Amino acid sequence: MQHAPAEASTTIFALASGAPPAAIAIMRLSGPRTDAILEALAGSLTAPRLATLRVLRHAGEALDQALVLRFPGPGSYTGEDSAELHLHAGAAVIEAVADALLALGATPAEPGEFTRRACLSGRIGLLEAEAIADLVAAETGAQRRQALDQLGGGLSRLYEGWAQRLRLLLARQEALIDFPDEDLPDETEAANRSDLRSLCEEMQAHLADGARSERIRSGVRVVIAGAPNAGKSSLLNALSGEEDAIVSPIAGTTRDAISVRLQVAGTLVSFIDTAGLHETGDAIEAEGIRRARVHAARADLVLSLVEPGAAPEQIVTEAECWVIRSKADLLTAPAAPGELAISTRSGQGLDRLREQLVAAVRRLTAGGAGASLTRARHRAGVEEAVVHLRDAQVQTWPELRGEALRLATLALGRLTGRIGVEDVLDTIFGQFCIGK
Ligand SMILES: Nc1nc2c(c(=O)[nH]1)N(C=O)[C@@H](CNc1ccc(C(=O)N[C@@H](CCC(=O)O)C(=O)O)cc1)CN2
Ligand SMILES: Nc1nc2c(ncn2[C@@H]2O[C@H](COP(=O)(O)OP(=O)(O)OP(=O)(O)O)[C@@H](O)[C@H]2O)c(=O)[nH]1
């Protein structure tokens, strides 16, 4: 972890609670001028971590009767001197307090700046900062549990453990380079090789998790595809219970993908209604169809809708693809065995489809115990480490093997934030809300 208080010179403030109107608003402060500002506003410093009722005054005027909480650094969320003002959440109260804070030398915080400072002061690692972002954004129970696990440090410990083992390997590797003529090397060499192999295997197993936690975090993608008029939009509306997509007897009604986020079995699922697949000379429709195919290719599950009498469309995807007979109320003969038949008009087959969706979502997000990666950034970092470890395994020159081990350690270090924090901070904190 880095300990350089790079941005500690300013004192920042932000409304940490939601937008008014609300009952209470929490104004958060962090930085070296925190105590001076509190003294000016509240008359004197309050006891650490003890909610204390004070009248806040500025320029001879009372601004609010508020609860003041002081968190002296370094034992605070940011690691700096921090405070919270729990205000009456009236827009005028908030504005008056913000004006007073500005006048007393504080500056408005950037999105995620409190957590960024917590990272820069070494209070938390990057993986924990990401977990906080995920926790704040969580819409489903599965997302909340996963973010809380990551905040608990499971993923950090896994990556730190790997980095630690790599550093040990590197040290032994360097001993080999420094003392090439000793008797030990043969045994050390064999031990290094076997440790390297098992480390590499563990990382590959970690990568081969079927992306289950990335899915929990960003949502399972279910794409509804098929010919024009197959009943795709009707199915989307039936699943969501709302009029999300336009339904009409005119073929080609849905031209761009429509995405609806629903919870299935406590997991976020994006159902994506796409343009009907067929040959067309219409440029806009053709673009819609191209997008439909891209969506299907990236899906976790494709529902391929087919009208009675028609044949399924060709859909290129690595995902599971269910052929579903639509408009079952119009079927004269029973559906083929094993084929799911639904009717959004009569409701036939919809409960079965819902049950199958629940089972599919559980399957797509199920996995073993232990920490698992939740973002593309983690996947890319571990993949990079694996590339270098593979390289290390085939290198015959100890110096080059050492270099490959160092590069793998670097990749892991960037994941946890031990190395090159600044590079990734903007990407991560740009997505935070202000006040976090
Ligand atoms: N009012 C309020 N509620 C909140 C937060 C907050 O900052 N303020 N949090 C913020 O996001 C979360 C809680 N997270 C926190 C994490 C660490 C510390 C902190 O001061 N830690 C010190 C002391 C711990 C102790 O009491 O012993 C430390 O770890 O040294 C505070 C809040 C959720 N609820
Ligand atoms: N009889 C019957 N008609 C249906 C059913 N579902 C949809 N339809 C009708 O089929 C027509 C097309 O339905 P949509 O849901 O718009 O079909 P789509 O596949 O989204 O069509 P495009 O947007 O053209 O790709 C509409 O007139 C619907 O009312 C059904 O279960 N039974």
XYZ file of C-alpha atoms and ligand atoms in Angstrom:
502
model
C 0.000 0.000 0.000
C 1.201 3.503 -0.696
C 1.464 5.943 2.160
C 2.134 9.165 0.311
C -0.632 11.613 1.283
C -0.548 12.935 -2.283
C -3.698 15.040 -2.148
C -3.782 15.737 1.564
C -3.196 19.458 1.172
C -6.826 20.385 0.526
C -9.818 19.917 2.778
C -12.785 18.581 0.877
C -16.492 18.546 1.614
C -19.524 16.949 0.018
C -23.075 15.975 0.750
C -22.724 12.261 1.470
C -26.437 11.587 1.751
C -28.896 11.591 -1.131
C -30.409 14.670 -2.708
C -32.992 16.669 -0.751
C -35.843 16.606 0.132
C -34.958 14.239 2.946
C -35.086 14.197 6.736
C -31.367 14.410 7.424
C -28.414 15.386 5.275
C -24.860 14.332 6.029
C -22.171 16.795 5.049
C -18.813 15.108 5.036
C -15.451 16.836 5.507
C -11.908 15.529 5.230
C -8.471 17.090 5.238
C -6.043 19.046 7.409
C -8.310 22.073 7.960
C -11.166 19.936 9.311
C -10.650 20.798 12.999
C -10.169 24.508 12.335
C -13.385 24.564 10.308
C -15.281 22.651 13.014
C -14.083 25.040 15.697
C -15.200 27.992 13.613
C -18.637 26.502 12.900
C -19.433 24.720 16.168
C -17.645 27.013 18.625
C -15.255 24.359 19.889
C -14.069 20.867 19.019
C -16.372 18.008 19.977
C -15.074 14.770 21.516
C -13.813 12.259 18.923
C -16.431 9.927 17.396
C -19.177 11.189 19.703
C -22.306 12.601 18.098
C -22.742 16.035 19.691
C -25.573 18.497 19.218
C -24.313 21.975 18.292
C -25.682 25.123 16.743
C -23.587 25.786 13.660
C -22.825 29.476 13.202
C -21.111 31.424 10.489
C -20.705 35.184 9.945
C -22.741 35.903 13.056
C -25.682 33.812 11.914
C -27.045 30.461 13.085
C -27.191 28.010 10.162
C -28.654 24.888 11.745
C -28.935 22.838 14.901
C -26.874 19.827 13.886
C -25.144 16.707 15.108
C -21.383 17.002 14.785
C -19.162 13.935 14.499
C -15.396 14.299 14.526
C -13.088 11.529 13.317
C -9.447 12.458 13.990
C -6.936 10.928 11.581
C -5.438 8.470 11.018
C -8.248 6.327 12.515
C -10.892 7.687 10.172
C -12.443 6.429 6.939
C -10.088 8.538 4.795
C -7.127 8.293 7.166
C -7.186 12.095 7.468
C -8.890 14.324 10.024
C -12.539 14.061 9.026
C -15.956 15.069 10.262
C -19.632 14.756 9.559
C -22.315 17.359 10.030
C -25.739 15.741 10.311
C -28.043 18.550 9.182
C -31.741 19.164 8.747
C -31.973 18.335 5.066
C -33.644 21.519 3.831
C -32.176 22.831 0.608
C -31.487 26.232 2.232
C -29.736 24.620 5.229
C -27.497 22.577 2.969
C -26.703 25.578 0.814
C -25.871 27.805 3.796
C -23.565 25.178 5.299
C -21.872 24.556 1.933
C -21.319 28.320 1.534
C -19.827 28.519 5.033
C -17.503 25.587 4.310
C -16.328 27.267 1.099
C -15.762 30.520 2.978
C -13.736 28.631 5.601
C -11.409 27.258 2.913
C -12.813 23.829 2.080
C -13.306 22.750 -1.536
C -16.059 20.578 -3.049
C -15.007 16.941 -3.382
C -14.676 15.112 -6.692
C -16.646 11.881 -7.201
C -15.183 9.147 -5.008
C -12.589 11.472 -3.506
C -13.128 10.353 0.108
C -12.534 6.737 -0.866
C -9.646 7.776 -3.121
C -8.011 9.396 -0.094
C -8.659 6.240 1.935
C -6.760 4.356 -0.792
C -3.911 6.833 -1.056
C -3.389 6.898 2.706
C -3.241 3.099 2.686
C -6.428 2.660 4.766
C -7.940 0.369 2.156
C -6.725 -1.342 -1.015
C -8.004 -0.872 -4.533
C -10.078 -4.037 -4.423
C -11.822 -2.770 -1.287
C -12.430 0.627 -2.926
C -14.041 -1.148 -5.863
C -16.114 -3.171 -3.411
C -17.382 0.042 -1.793
C -18.391 1.342 -5.232
C -20.201 -1.935 -5.901
C -21.906 -1.898 -2.500
C -23.199 1.624 -3.067
C -24.482 0.614 -6.520
C -25.902 -2.769 -5.455
C -29.514 -3.317 -6.551
C -29.824 -7.010 -5.743
C -29.070 -9.197 -2.753
C -26.515 -11.146 -4.777
C -24.653 -7.937 -5.655
C -24.714 -6.787 -2.036
C -23.367 -10.080 -0.672
C -20.650 -10.211 -3.295
C -19.531 -6.613 -2.697
C -19.507 -7.184 1.063
C -17.338 -10.290 0.620
C -14.880 -8.323 -1.477
C -14.901 -5.482 1.081
C -14.045 -8.078 3.719
C -10.738 -8.565 1.898
C -11.143 -12.078 0.476
C -9.990 -11.149 -3.011
C -7.160 -8.975 -1.671
C -5.888 -11.799 0.481
C -5.966 -14.202 -2.458
C -3.970 -11.868 -4.735
C -1.619 -10.762 -1.937
C -0.999 -14.428 -1.159
C -0.068 -15.133 -4.760
C 2.188 -12.072 -4.883
C 3.861 -13.201 -1.662
C 4.538 -16.668 -3.099
C 5.899 -15.073 -6.254
C 8.274 -12.901 -4.261
C 9.515 -16.025 -2.499
C 10.041 -17.759 -5.828
C 11.855 -14.719 -7.095
C 14.145 -14.687 -4.064
C 14.999 -18.349 -4.605
C 15.463 -17.642 -8.289
C 17.903 -14.873 -7.460
C 19.787 -17.195 -5.139
C 20.197 -19.504 -8.130
C 21.583 -16.658 -10.196
C 23.955 -15.492 -7.463
C 25.267 -18.927 -6.511
C 25.211 -20.966 -9.708
C 27.871 -23.430 -8.547
C 26.420 -24.458 -5.196
C 25.132 -27.979 -4.603
C 21.649 -26.810 -3.644
C 20.540 -25.537 -7.041
C 19.204 -28.818 -8.420
C 16.750 -29.243 -5.579
C 15.885 -25.558 -5.498
C 15.347 -25.634 -9.217
C 12.938 -28.577 -8.925
C 11.057 -26.937 -6.042
C 10.801 -23.662 -7.959
C 9.426 -25.427 -11.005
C 6.764 -27.270 -9.069
C 5.744 -24.161 -7.056
C 5.529 -22.149 -10.226
C 3.364 -24.795 -11.870
C 0.896 -25.005 -8.991
C 0.666 -21.219 -8.693
C -0.059 -20.972 -12.392
C -2.704 -23.696 -12.118
C -4.416 -21.925 -9.218
C -4.594 -18.713 -11.214
C -6.002 -20.507 -14.218
C -8.645 -22.181 -12.066
C -9.512 -18.724 -10.693
C -9.965 -17.459 -14.271
C -12.009 -20.500 -15.317
C -14.953 -19.567 -13.094
C -17.322 -19.026 -16.011
C -17.420 -15.290 -15.191
C -20.036 -15.959 -12.498
C -19.162 -13.026 -10.235
C -18.751 -10.594 -13.118
C -22.283 -11.650 -14.096
C -23.624 -11.081 -10.582
C -22.035 -7.638 -10.577
C -23.104 -6.420 -14.020
C -26.198 -8.570 -14.597
C -26.923 -11.791 -16.479
C -27.628 -10.958 -20.138
C -30.646 -12.704 -21.645
C -31.192 -11.813 -25.298
C -34.575 -12.334 -26.962
C -33.974 -12.940 -30.670
C -35.930 -14.192 -33.691
C -37.662 -13.193 -36.913
C -39.793 -10.041 -37.147
C -43.195 -10.457 -35.521
C -42.097 -13.596 -33.649
C -43.458 -12.051 -30.456
C -40.181 -10.883 -28.900
C -41.445 -7.556 -27.567
C -44.584 -9.237 -26.235
C -42.406 -11.692 -24.305
C -40.255 -8.896 -22.863
C -43.391 -7.108 -21.674
C -44.837 -10.316 -20.242
C -41.648 -10.951 -18.261
C -41.365 -7.411 -16.929
C -45.090 -6.930 -16.416
C -44.770 -3.502 -18.036
C -45.194 -1.988 -21.471
C -41.445 -1.643 -21.969
C -41.328 -2.422 -25.671
C -43.744 -1.433 -28.431
C -45.832 -4.367 -29.604
C -47.459 -4.151 -33.032
C -48.508 -6.414 -35.887
C -46.161 -4.399 -38.122
C -43.007 -6.450 -38.703
C -39.842 -4.571 -37.830
C -41.315 -2.537 -34.972
C -38.311 -3.021 -32.695
C -35.345 -1.479 -34.489
C -32.883 -0.947 -31.664
C -32.272 -3.180 -28.703
C -34.422 -2.473 -25.640
C -32.964 -3.553 -22.340
C -35.008 -4.131 -19.204
C -33.378 -4.894 -15.862
C -35.250 -7.386 -13.702
C -34.434 -9.477 -10.651
C -34.497 -13.218 -11.159
C -33.712 -15.384 -8.140
C -32.198 -12.351 -6.361
C -29.849 -11.682 -9.265
C -29.858 -8.763 -11.693
C -30.839 -9.886 -15.201
C -30.881 -7.663 -18.289
C -33.482 -8.876 -20.769
C -32.644 -7.474 -24.182
C -35.328 -7.299 -26.870
C -33.709 -7.074 -30.303
C -34.663 -6.213 -33.881
C -36.217 -9.058 -35.897
C -33.628 -11.047 -37.859
C -34.225 -11.112 -41.620
C -32.890 -9.888 -44.967
C -33.562 -6.188 -45.450
C -32.626 -3.334 -47.761
C -33.484 -0.731 -45.123
C -30.210 0.681 -43.763
C -31.557 1.531 -40.311
C -33.199 -1.846 -39.922
C -29.984 -3.530 -41.115
C -28.029 -1.711 -38.406
C -30.593 -2.843 -35.827
C -30.149 -6.438 -37.010
C -26.363 -6.136 -36.828
C -26.732 -4.942 -33.213
C -29.136 -7.783 -32.482
C -26.484 -10.261 -33.622
C -23.802 -8.545 -31.518
C -26.103 -8.748 -28.480
C -26.765 -12.444 -29.134
C -23.050 -13.138 -29.505
C -22.352 -11.506 -26.101
C -25.349 -13.004 -24.322
C -25.296 -15.407 -21.378
C -28.527 -16.954 -22.659
C -30.429 -16.534 -25.930
C -34.178 -17.050 -26.205
C -34.752 -17.814 -29.880
C -38.420 -17.136 -30.577
C -40.138 -18.955 -33.456
C -43.703 -18.450 -34.680
C -45.873 -21.512 -35.412
C -44.896 -22.982 -38.767
C -41.564 -21.123 -38.977
C -38.013 -22.436 -38.595
C -35.570 -21.023 -35.997
C -33.211 -18.262 -37.162
C -29.501 -18.959 -37.352
C -27.954 -17.278 -34.326
C -24.215 -17.256 -33.704
C -23.466 -17.358 -29.976
C -21.444 -19.334 -27.491
C -24.249 -18.958 -24.973
C -26.968 -21.469 -24.289
C -29.757 -20.953 -26.845
C -33.354 -22.046 -26.196
C -35.710 -22.411 -29.127
C -39.115 -21.249 -27.892
C -42.305 -21.654 -29.909
C -44.287 -18.420 -29.574
C -48.016 -17.750 -30.055
C -48.848 -21.238 -28.783
C -52.526 -20.240 -28.713
C -52.400 -20.401 -32.531
C -50.779 -23.858 -32.634
C -53.011 -26.466 -34.269
C -50.749 -29.407 -33.450
C -48.996 -29.818 -30.060
C -45.454 -28.441 -29.872
C -42.596 -30.801 -30.643
C -41.405 -32.798 -27.617
C -38.805 -30.907 -25.616
C -39.787 -27.628 -27.267
C -41.050 -24.943 -24.941
C -44.257 -23.376 -26.248
C -45.488 -20.069 -24.866
C -48.293 -17.661 -25.521
C -48.212 -14.140 -24.161
C -51.890 -13.956 -25.087
C -53.135 -16.993 -23.105
C -50.265 -17.094 -20.629
C -49.541 -20.708 -21.572
C -45.969 -21.841 -20.875
C -44.918 -18.567 -19.213
C -44.655 -20.031 -15.713
C -42.516 -22.862 -17.046
C -40.315 -20.390 -18.872
C -39.929 -18.362 -15.661
C -38.973 -21.510 -13.746
C -36.414 -22.411 -16.379
C -35.019 -18.878 -16.271
C -34.615 -19.090 -12.493
C -32.716 -22.366 -12.890
C -30.546 -20.933 -15.682
C -29.676 -17.804 -13.695
C -28.748 -19.961 -10.694
C -26.554 -22.107 -12.956
C -24.884 -19.110 -14.583
C -24.006 -17.534 -11.245
C -23.298 -20.645 -9.178
C -19.800 -21.483 -8.165
C -17.461 -22.819 -5.574
C -16.567 -21.146 -2.329
C -13.662 -18.756 -2.145
C -13.080 -15.298 -3.523
C -13.776 -14.815 -7.180
C -13.036 -11.968 -9.559
C -15.811 -9.455 -10.127
C -14.510 -7.138 -12.855
C -12.830 -7.185 -16.268
C -9.918 -5.346 -14.594
C -9.318 -8.331 -12.307
C -9.580 -10.802 -15.171
C -7.117 -8.814 -17.289
C -4.653 -8.535 -14.386
C -4.706 -12.228 -13.519
C -4.497 -13.160 -17.213
C -1.441 -10.943 -17.544
C 0.169 -12.602 -14.523
C -0.539 -16.043 -16.022
C 1.091 -15.050 -19.334
C 4.282 -14.094 -17.464
C 4.190 -17.236 -15.317
C 3.851 -19.388 -18.439
C 6.791 -17.506 -19.869
C 8.761 -18.105 -16.666
C 8.077 -21.831 -16.959
C 9.624 -22.106 -20.407
C 12.555 -19.757 -19.863
C 15.813 -21.661 -19.455
C 17.880 -18.623 -18.562
C 17.523 -17.849 -14.862
C 17.801 -14.102 -15.521
C 14.917 -14.167 -17.978
C 12.866 -16.374 -15.703
C 13.472 -13.886 -12.902
C 12.292 -11.069 -15.141
C 9.088 -12.953 -16.022
C 8.400 -13.551 -12.310
C 8.912 -9.866 -11.614
C 6.428 -8.928 -14.355
C 3.856 -11.354 -12.937
C 4.309 -9.837 -9.452
C 3.837 -6.376 -10.952
C 0.572 -7.427 -12.592
C -0.735 -8.670 -9.226
C 0.536 -5.545 -7.494
C -1.454 -3.354 -9.844
C -4.559 -5.409 -9.033
C -4.352 -4.867 -5.293
C -3.061 -1.306 -5.559
C 0.393 -1.968 -4.200
C 1.853 -0.708 -7.441
C 0.808 2.063 -9.787
C -2.303 3.066 -7.851
C -2.488 6.468 -9.512
C -2.886 4.923 -12.977
C -6.097 3.133 -12.135
C -7.590 5.552 -9.616
C -9.152 7.798 -12.234
C -10.850 4.875 -13.943
C -12.209 3.498 -10.698
C -13.196 6.694 -8.913
C -14.639 8.350 -11.982
C -17.588 5.998 -11.547
C -18.183 6.880 -7.879
C -20.790 9.271 -6.656
C -19.788 12.527 -4.999
C -19.512 12.226 -1.209
C -18.246 8.647 -1.250
N -22.349 8.205 9.247
C -21.629 7.355 8.531
N -22.090 6.137 8.244
C -21.335 5.271 7.514
C -20.061 5.635 7.033
C -19.577 6.942 7.366
O -18.474 7.350 6.977
N -20.402 7.749 8.127
N -19.335 4.741 6.252
C -18.375 5.143 5.360
O -18.351 4.808 4.199
C -19.676 3.329 6.304
C -18.994 2.713 7.488
N -17.591 2.662 7.239
C -16.631 3.190 8.032
C -15.371 2.638 7.990
C -14.376 3.076 8.842
C -14.647 4.107 9.734
C -13.614 4.514 10.724
O -13.640 5.613 11.224
N -12.734 3.598 11.090
C -11.725 3.780 12.119
C -12.296 3.537 13.506
C -13.040 2.258 13.685
C -13.603 2.125 15.126
O -14.648 2.679 15.429
O -12.946 1.434 15.927
C -10.593 2.807 11.877
O -10.792 1.831 11.155
O -9.536 3.074 12.422
C -15.894 4.700 9.734
C -16.892 4.246 8.878
C -21.150 3.140 6.321
N -21.833 4.042 7.241
N -51.945 -14.895 -31.086
C -50.850 -14.374 -30.525
N -50.313 -13.234 -31.007
C -49.212 -12.738 -30.421
C -48.613 -13.369 -29.293
N -47.533 -12.646 -28.931
C -47.448 -11.600 -29.782
N -48.449 -11.653 -30.680
C -48.722 -10.690 -31.751
O -47.701 -10.760 -32.719
C -47.426 -9.472 -33.250
C -45.950 -9.157 -33.109
O -45.615 -9.126 -31.744
P -44.330 -8.419 -31.223
O -44.183 -8.752 -29.793
O -44.326 -6.960 -31.592
O -43.237 -9.156 -32.084
P -41.674 -8.836 -32.270
O -41.008 -10.127 -32.465
O -41.191 -7.976 -31.167
O -41.705 -8.034 -33.630
P -40.579 -7.065 -34.297
O -40.496 -5.861 -33.435
O -41.160 -6.796 -35.625
O -39.297 -7.798 -34.370
C -48.310 -8.506 -32.484
O -49.441 -8.219 -33.245
C -48.678 -9.270 -31.228
O -49.920 -8.868 -30.699
C -49.237 -14.567 -28.790
O -48.785 -15.180 -27.813
N -50.352 -15.018 -29.451
